[in-house]
């Protein structure tokens, strides 16, 4: 009887979870609020301090408030404490619920294991590159190559500075997204140089 009730609850949770829109920011919120209560502003600061803003878009301050509000409505995070400091607005701390933790793990597992069609702007522009005159195309790609070389150098400098300032060396899993982004930047540079050689 207890097992049947558990199965029913699992089915109900699955139906509710499928209605939740998955996004990198929602995933980050659920993971980072697991065991670590935070208010929205503090969570946004934490994402930026950990340089996760390179892979999770928190450019608009409102985005994190809207995402947390949506996750709370779905019962994936919950308010655990509200406090007010003198002359400051109320601050509510949130924590991921058990269901939110299970869902965040499923999202991470699914995104790691299953390639997803994404629509980045650079390949989209390449697919219509023939709309430009040849000289303009070469100039645009040359500008991109220069910018990509500059960005990679800045990325490496920031990495070195971060390692030098760290109290403890980071563990491998903390660097996985960093290593991936660097490998992709290197791959783009290699492709750009070869393609420019062919079209110039």
PDB file of C-alpha atoms in Angstrom, residues 1 7 29-30 54 57-58 60 65 81-82 100 105 114 116 118-119 162 170 188 196 200:
ATOM      1  CA  UNK A   1       0.000   0.000   0.000  1.00  0.00           C
ATOM      2  CA  UNK A   7       4.496   5.381  -6.980  1.00  0.00           C
ATOM      3  CA  UNK A  29      19.346  28.195  -8.986  1.00  0.00           C
ATOM      4  CA  UNK A  30      18.170  24.713  -7.988  1.00  0.00           C
ATOM      5  CA  UNK A  54      30.019  32.942 -18.349  1.00  0.00           C
ATOM      6  CA  UNK A  57      22.975  34.546 -18.180  1.00  0.00           C
ATOM      7  CA  UNK A  58      22.421  36.810 -15.162  1.00  0.00           C
ATOM      8  CA  UNK A  60      19.517  41.268 -16.298  1.00  0.00           C
ATOM      9  CA  UNK A  65      13.989  37.107  -9.367  1.00  0.00           C
ATOM     10  CA  UNK A  81      13.599  32.757   6.469  1.00  0.00           C
ATOM     11  CA  UNK A  82      12.724  36.422   6.075  1.00  0.00           C
ATOM     12  CA  UNK A 100      13.621  20.498  -6.744  1.00  0.00           C
ATOM     13  CA  UNK A 105      19.878  16.273 -10.842  1.00  0.00           C
ATOM     14  CA  UNK A 114      22.051  13.983 -24.483  1.00  0.00           C
ATOM     15  CA  UNK A 116      20.545  19.212 -27.663  1.00  0.00           C
ATOM     16  CA  UNK A 118      21.023  24.804 -30.050  1.00  0.00           C
ATOM     17  CA  UNK A 119      20.862  27.786 -32.360  1.00  0.00           C
ATOM     18  CA  UNK A 162      42.160  33.415 -10.597  1.00  0.00           C
ATOM     19  CA  UNK A 170      40.264  24.077  -7.837  1.00  0.00           C
ATOM     20  CA  UNK A 188      36.831  28.238 -33.476  1.00  0.00           C
ATOM     21  CA  UNK A 196      40.025  32.593 -44.061  1.00  0.00           C
ATOM     22  CA  UNK A 200      40.979  35.078 -48.980  1.00  0.00           C
TER      23      UNK A 200
END
